[in-house]
CSV table of C-alpha atoms and ligand atoms in Angstrom, one decimal:
chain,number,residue,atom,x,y,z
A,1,UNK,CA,13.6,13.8,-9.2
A,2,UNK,CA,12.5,14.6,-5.8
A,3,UNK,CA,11.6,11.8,-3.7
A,4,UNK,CA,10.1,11.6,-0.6
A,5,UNK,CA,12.3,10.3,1.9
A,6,UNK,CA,12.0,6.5,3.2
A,7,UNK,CA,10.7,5.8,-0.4
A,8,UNK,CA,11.7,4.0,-3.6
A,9,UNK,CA,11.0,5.9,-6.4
A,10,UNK,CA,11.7,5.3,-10.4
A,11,UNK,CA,11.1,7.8,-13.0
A,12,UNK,CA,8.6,6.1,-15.3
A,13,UNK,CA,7.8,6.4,-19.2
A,14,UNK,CA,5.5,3.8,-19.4
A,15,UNK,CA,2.1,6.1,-19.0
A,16,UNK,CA,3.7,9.0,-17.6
A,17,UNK,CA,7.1,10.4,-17.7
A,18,UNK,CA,6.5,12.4,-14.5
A,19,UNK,CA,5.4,9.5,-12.8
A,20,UNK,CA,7.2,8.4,-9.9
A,21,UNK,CA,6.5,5.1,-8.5
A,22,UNK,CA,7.1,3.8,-4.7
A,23,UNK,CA,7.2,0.6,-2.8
A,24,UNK,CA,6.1,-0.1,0.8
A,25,UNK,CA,6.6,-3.1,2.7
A,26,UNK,CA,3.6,-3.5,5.3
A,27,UNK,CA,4.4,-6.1,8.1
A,28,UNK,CA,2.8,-7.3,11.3
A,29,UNK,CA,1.6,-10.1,13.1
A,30,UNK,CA,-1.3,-12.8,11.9
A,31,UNK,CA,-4.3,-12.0,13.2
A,32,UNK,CA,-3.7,-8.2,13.6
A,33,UNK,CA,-6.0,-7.7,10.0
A,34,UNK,CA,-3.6,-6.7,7.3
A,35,UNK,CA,-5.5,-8.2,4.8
A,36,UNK,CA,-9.1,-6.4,5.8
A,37,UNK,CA,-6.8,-3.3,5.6
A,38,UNK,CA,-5.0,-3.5,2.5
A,39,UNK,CA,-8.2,-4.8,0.9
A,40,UNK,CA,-9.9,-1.3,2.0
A,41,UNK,CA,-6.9,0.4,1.2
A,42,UNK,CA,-7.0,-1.3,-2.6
A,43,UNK,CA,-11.1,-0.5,-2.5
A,44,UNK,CA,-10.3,3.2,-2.0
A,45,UNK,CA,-7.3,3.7,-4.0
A,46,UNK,CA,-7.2,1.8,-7.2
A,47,UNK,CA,-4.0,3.2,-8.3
A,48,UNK,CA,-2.4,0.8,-6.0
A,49,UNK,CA,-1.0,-2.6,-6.6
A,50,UNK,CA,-0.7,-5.1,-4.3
A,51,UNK,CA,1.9,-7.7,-4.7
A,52,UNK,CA,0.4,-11.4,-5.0
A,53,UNK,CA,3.0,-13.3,-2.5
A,54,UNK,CA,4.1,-17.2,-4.0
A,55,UNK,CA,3.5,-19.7,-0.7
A,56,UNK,CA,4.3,-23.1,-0.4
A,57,UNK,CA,0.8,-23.7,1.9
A,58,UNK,CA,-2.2,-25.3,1.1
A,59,UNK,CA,-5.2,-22.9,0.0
A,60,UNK,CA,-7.6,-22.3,3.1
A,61,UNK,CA,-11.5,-22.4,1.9
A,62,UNK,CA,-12.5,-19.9,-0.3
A,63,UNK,CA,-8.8,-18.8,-1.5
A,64,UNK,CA,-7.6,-18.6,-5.0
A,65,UNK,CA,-4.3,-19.5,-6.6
A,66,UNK,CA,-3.5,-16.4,-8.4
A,67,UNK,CA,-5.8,-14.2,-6.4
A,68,UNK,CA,-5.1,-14.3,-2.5
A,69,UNK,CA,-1.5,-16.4,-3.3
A,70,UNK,CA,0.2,-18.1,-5.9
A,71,UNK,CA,-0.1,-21.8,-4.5
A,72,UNK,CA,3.2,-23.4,-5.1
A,73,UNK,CA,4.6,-27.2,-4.9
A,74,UNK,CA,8.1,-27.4,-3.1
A,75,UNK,CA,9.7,-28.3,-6.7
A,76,UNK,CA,8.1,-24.7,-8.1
A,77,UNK,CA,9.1,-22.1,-5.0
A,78,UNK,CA,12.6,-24.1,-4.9
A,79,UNK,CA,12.8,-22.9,-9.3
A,80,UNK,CA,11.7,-19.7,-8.8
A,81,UNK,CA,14.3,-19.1,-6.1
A,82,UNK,CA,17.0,-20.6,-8.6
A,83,UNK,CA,16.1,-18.1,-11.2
A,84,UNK,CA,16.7,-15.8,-9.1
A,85,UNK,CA,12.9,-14.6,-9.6
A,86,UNK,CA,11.9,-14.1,-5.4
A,87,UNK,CA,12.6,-10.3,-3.9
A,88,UNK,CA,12.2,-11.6,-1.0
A,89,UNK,CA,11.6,-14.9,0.9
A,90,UNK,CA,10.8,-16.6,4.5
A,91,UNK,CA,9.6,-19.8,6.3
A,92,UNK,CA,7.1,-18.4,8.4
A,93,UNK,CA,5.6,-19.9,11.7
A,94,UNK,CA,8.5,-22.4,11.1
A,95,UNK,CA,6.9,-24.4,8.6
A,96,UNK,CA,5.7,-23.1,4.9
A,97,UNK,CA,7.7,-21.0,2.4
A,98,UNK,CA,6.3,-17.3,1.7
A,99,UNK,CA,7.9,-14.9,-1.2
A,100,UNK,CA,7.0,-12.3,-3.4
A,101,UNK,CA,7.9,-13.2,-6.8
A,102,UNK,CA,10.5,-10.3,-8.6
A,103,UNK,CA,9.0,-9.8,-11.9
A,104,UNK,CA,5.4,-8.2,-11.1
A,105,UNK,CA,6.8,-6.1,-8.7
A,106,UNK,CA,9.0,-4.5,-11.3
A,107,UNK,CA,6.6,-4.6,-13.6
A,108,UNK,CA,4.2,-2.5,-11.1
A,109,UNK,CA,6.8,0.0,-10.8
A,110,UNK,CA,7.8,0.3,-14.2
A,111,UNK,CA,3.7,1.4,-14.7
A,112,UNK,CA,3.7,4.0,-12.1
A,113,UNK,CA,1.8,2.0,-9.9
A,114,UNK,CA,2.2,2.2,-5.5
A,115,UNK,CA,3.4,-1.1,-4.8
A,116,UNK,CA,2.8,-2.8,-1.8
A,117,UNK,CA,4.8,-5.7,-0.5
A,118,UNK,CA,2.9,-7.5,2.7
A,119,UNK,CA,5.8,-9.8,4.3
A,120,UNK,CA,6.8,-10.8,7.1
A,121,UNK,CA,9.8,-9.9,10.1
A,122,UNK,CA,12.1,-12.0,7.5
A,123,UNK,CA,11.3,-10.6,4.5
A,124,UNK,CA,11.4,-7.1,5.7
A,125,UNK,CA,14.6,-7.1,6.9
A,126,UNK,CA,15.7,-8.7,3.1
A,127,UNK,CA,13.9,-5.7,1.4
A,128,UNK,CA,15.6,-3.1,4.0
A,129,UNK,CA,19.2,-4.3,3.0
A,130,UNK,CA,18.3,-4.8,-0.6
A,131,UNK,CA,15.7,-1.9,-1.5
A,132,UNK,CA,16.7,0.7,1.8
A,133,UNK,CA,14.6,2.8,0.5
A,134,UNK,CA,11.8,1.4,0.5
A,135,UNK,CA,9.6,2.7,3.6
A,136,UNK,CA,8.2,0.3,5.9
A,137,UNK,CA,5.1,0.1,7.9
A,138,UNK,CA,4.3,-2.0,11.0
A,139,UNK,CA,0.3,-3.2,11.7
A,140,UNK,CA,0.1,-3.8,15.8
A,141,UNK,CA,-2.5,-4.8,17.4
A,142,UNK,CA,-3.9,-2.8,20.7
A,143,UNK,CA,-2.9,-5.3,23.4
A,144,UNK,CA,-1.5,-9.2,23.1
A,145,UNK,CA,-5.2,-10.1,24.1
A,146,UNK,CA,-6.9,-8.4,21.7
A,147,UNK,CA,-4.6,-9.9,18.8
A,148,UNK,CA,-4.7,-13.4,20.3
A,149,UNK,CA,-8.9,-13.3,20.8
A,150,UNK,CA,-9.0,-12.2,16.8
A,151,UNK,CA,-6.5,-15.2,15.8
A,152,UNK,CA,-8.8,-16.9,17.6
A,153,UNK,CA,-12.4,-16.0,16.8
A,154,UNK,CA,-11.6,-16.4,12.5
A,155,UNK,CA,-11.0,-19.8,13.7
A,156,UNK,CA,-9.4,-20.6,10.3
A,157,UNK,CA,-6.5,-22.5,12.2
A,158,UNK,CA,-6.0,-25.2,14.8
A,159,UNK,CA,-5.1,-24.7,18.3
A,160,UNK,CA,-1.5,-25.7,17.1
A,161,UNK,CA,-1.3,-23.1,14.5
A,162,UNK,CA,-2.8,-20.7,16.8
A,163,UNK,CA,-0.2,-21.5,19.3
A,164,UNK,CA,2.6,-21.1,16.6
A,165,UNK,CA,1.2,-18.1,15.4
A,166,UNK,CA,0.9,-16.6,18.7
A,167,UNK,CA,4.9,-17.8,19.5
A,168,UNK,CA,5.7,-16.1,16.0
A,169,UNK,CA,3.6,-12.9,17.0
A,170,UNK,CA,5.2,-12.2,20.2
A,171,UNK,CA,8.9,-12.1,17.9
A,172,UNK,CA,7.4,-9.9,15.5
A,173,UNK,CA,5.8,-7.3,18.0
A,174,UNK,CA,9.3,-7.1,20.0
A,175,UNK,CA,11.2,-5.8,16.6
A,176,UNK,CA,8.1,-3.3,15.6
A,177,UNK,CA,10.9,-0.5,16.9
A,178,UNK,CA,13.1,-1.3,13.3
A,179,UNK,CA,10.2,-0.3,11.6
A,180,UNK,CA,10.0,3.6,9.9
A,181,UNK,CA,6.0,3.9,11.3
A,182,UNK,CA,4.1,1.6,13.6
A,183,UNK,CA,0.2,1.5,12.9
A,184,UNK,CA,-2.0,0.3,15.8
A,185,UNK,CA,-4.6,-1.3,14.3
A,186,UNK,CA,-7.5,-0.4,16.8
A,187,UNK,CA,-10.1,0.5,14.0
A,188,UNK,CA,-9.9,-0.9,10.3
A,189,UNK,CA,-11.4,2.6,8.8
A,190,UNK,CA,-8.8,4.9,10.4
A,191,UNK,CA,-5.6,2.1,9.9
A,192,UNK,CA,-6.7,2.6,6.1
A,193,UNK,CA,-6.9,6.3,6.3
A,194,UNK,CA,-3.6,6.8,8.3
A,195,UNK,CA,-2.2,4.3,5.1
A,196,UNK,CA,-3.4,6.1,2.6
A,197,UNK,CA,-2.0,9.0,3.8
A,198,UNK,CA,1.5,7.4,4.4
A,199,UNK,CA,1.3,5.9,1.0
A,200,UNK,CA,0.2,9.6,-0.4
A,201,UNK,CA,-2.9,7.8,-2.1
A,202,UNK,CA,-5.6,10.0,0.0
A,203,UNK,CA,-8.0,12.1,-2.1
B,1,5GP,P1,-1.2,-16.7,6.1
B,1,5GP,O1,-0.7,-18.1,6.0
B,1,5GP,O2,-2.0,-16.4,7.3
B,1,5GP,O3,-1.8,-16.3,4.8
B,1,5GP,O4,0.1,-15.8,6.2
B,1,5GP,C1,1.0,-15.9,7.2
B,1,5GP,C2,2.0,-14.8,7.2
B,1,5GP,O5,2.9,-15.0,6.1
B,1,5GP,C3,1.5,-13.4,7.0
B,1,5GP,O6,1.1,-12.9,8.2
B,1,5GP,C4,2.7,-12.7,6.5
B,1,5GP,O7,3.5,-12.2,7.6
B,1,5GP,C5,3.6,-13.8,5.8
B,1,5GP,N1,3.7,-13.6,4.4
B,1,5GP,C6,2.7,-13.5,3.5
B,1,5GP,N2,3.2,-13.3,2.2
B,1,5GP,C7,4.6,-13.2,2.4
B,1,5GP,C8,5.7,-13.0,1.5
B,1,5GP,O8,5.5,-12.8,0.3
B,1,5GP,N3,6.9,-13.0,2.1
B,1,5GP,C9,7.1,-13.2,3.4
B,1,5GP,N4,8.4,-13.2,3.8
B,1,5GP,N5,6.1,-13.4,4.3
B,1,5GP,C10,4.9,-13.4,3.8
């Protein structure tokens, strides 16, 4: 099996035995649009599966539990994490517990599919000890300003959590060097097509 270097791959029989599946972890600070990217990216390349992370937060408006996170009590995240069932796991902005549950991912890969992990600085550094190959790609925003005006004009959060997320931001941007590519985020349409092209999903 050749595999393309930086990525996980698994010889498959589930659909096709010349399928080879890969994992990608894509990380970067809140507020720098991850989510308007990997929702374009899903838009334009079905084949791709995007990991549904568990969270200990409450649901903003307009999220689902099962959709945009699994919505989790304390009690729940702390089982699933004694079953041994979380990849992955981080309190993030120093206050709610984020993870990607084990058992999809597998499953994902197990069908062939292009996995992608979003996660934070934690969680990427537990999925570069424990899956190394799995290549990994950092979102950044043009310029501190730009990042901190968008936190700030979706005006989902208070001026705490803005502050908190900013704090958390500033960490995240100084380690963007341990990651395999950095993606500046200065247009949504060509962050998706350089990630589809990483993620060998363009047409
Ligand atoms: P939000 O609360 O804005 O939805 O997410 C906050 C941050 O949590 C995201 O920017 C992302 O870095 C992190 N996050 C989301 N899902 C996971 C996960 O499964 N694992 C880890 N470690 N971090 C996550």
């Amino acid at each position: 099996m050749v595999c393309e270097r930086g990525t996980i791959g698994y010889m498959t029989d589930a659909h096709d035995s010349h399928t080879t599946a890969q994992a990608y972890v894509v990380a970067g600070p809140s507020g720098v649009g991850k989510g308007t990217i990997l929702a374009s990216l899903c838009d334009r390349a079905p084949e791709c599966w995007l990991s549904i992370s568990a969270t200990t937060r409450s649901p903003r408006p307009g999220e689902i539990d099962g959709v945009h996170y699994f919505f989790l009590t304390e009690k729940e995240f702390d089982r699933l994490l004694a079953e041994g069932n979380m990849l992955e796991w981080a309190v993030v902005h120093g206050k709610h517990r984020y993870g990607t549950p084990r058992g999809p991912v597998e499953d994902a890969l197990a069908h062939g599919k292009t996995v992608i992990l979003e996660v934070d600085l934690d969680g990427a550094r537990q999925i570069r000890s424990s899956m190394p190959q799995v290549r990994q790609i950092f979102i950044a925003p043009p310029s501190f300003d730009v990042l901190e005006r968008r936190l700030r004009s979706r005006a989902t959060e208070t001026e705490e959590q803005i502050r908190r997320r900013l704090e958390t931001a500033r960490v995240e941007l100084a380690a963007a060097d341990e990651f395999d590519i950095v993606l500046v985020n200065d247009s949504v349409a060509r962050a998706t097509d350089e990630l589809l092209h990483i993620c060998g999903l363009s047409k």
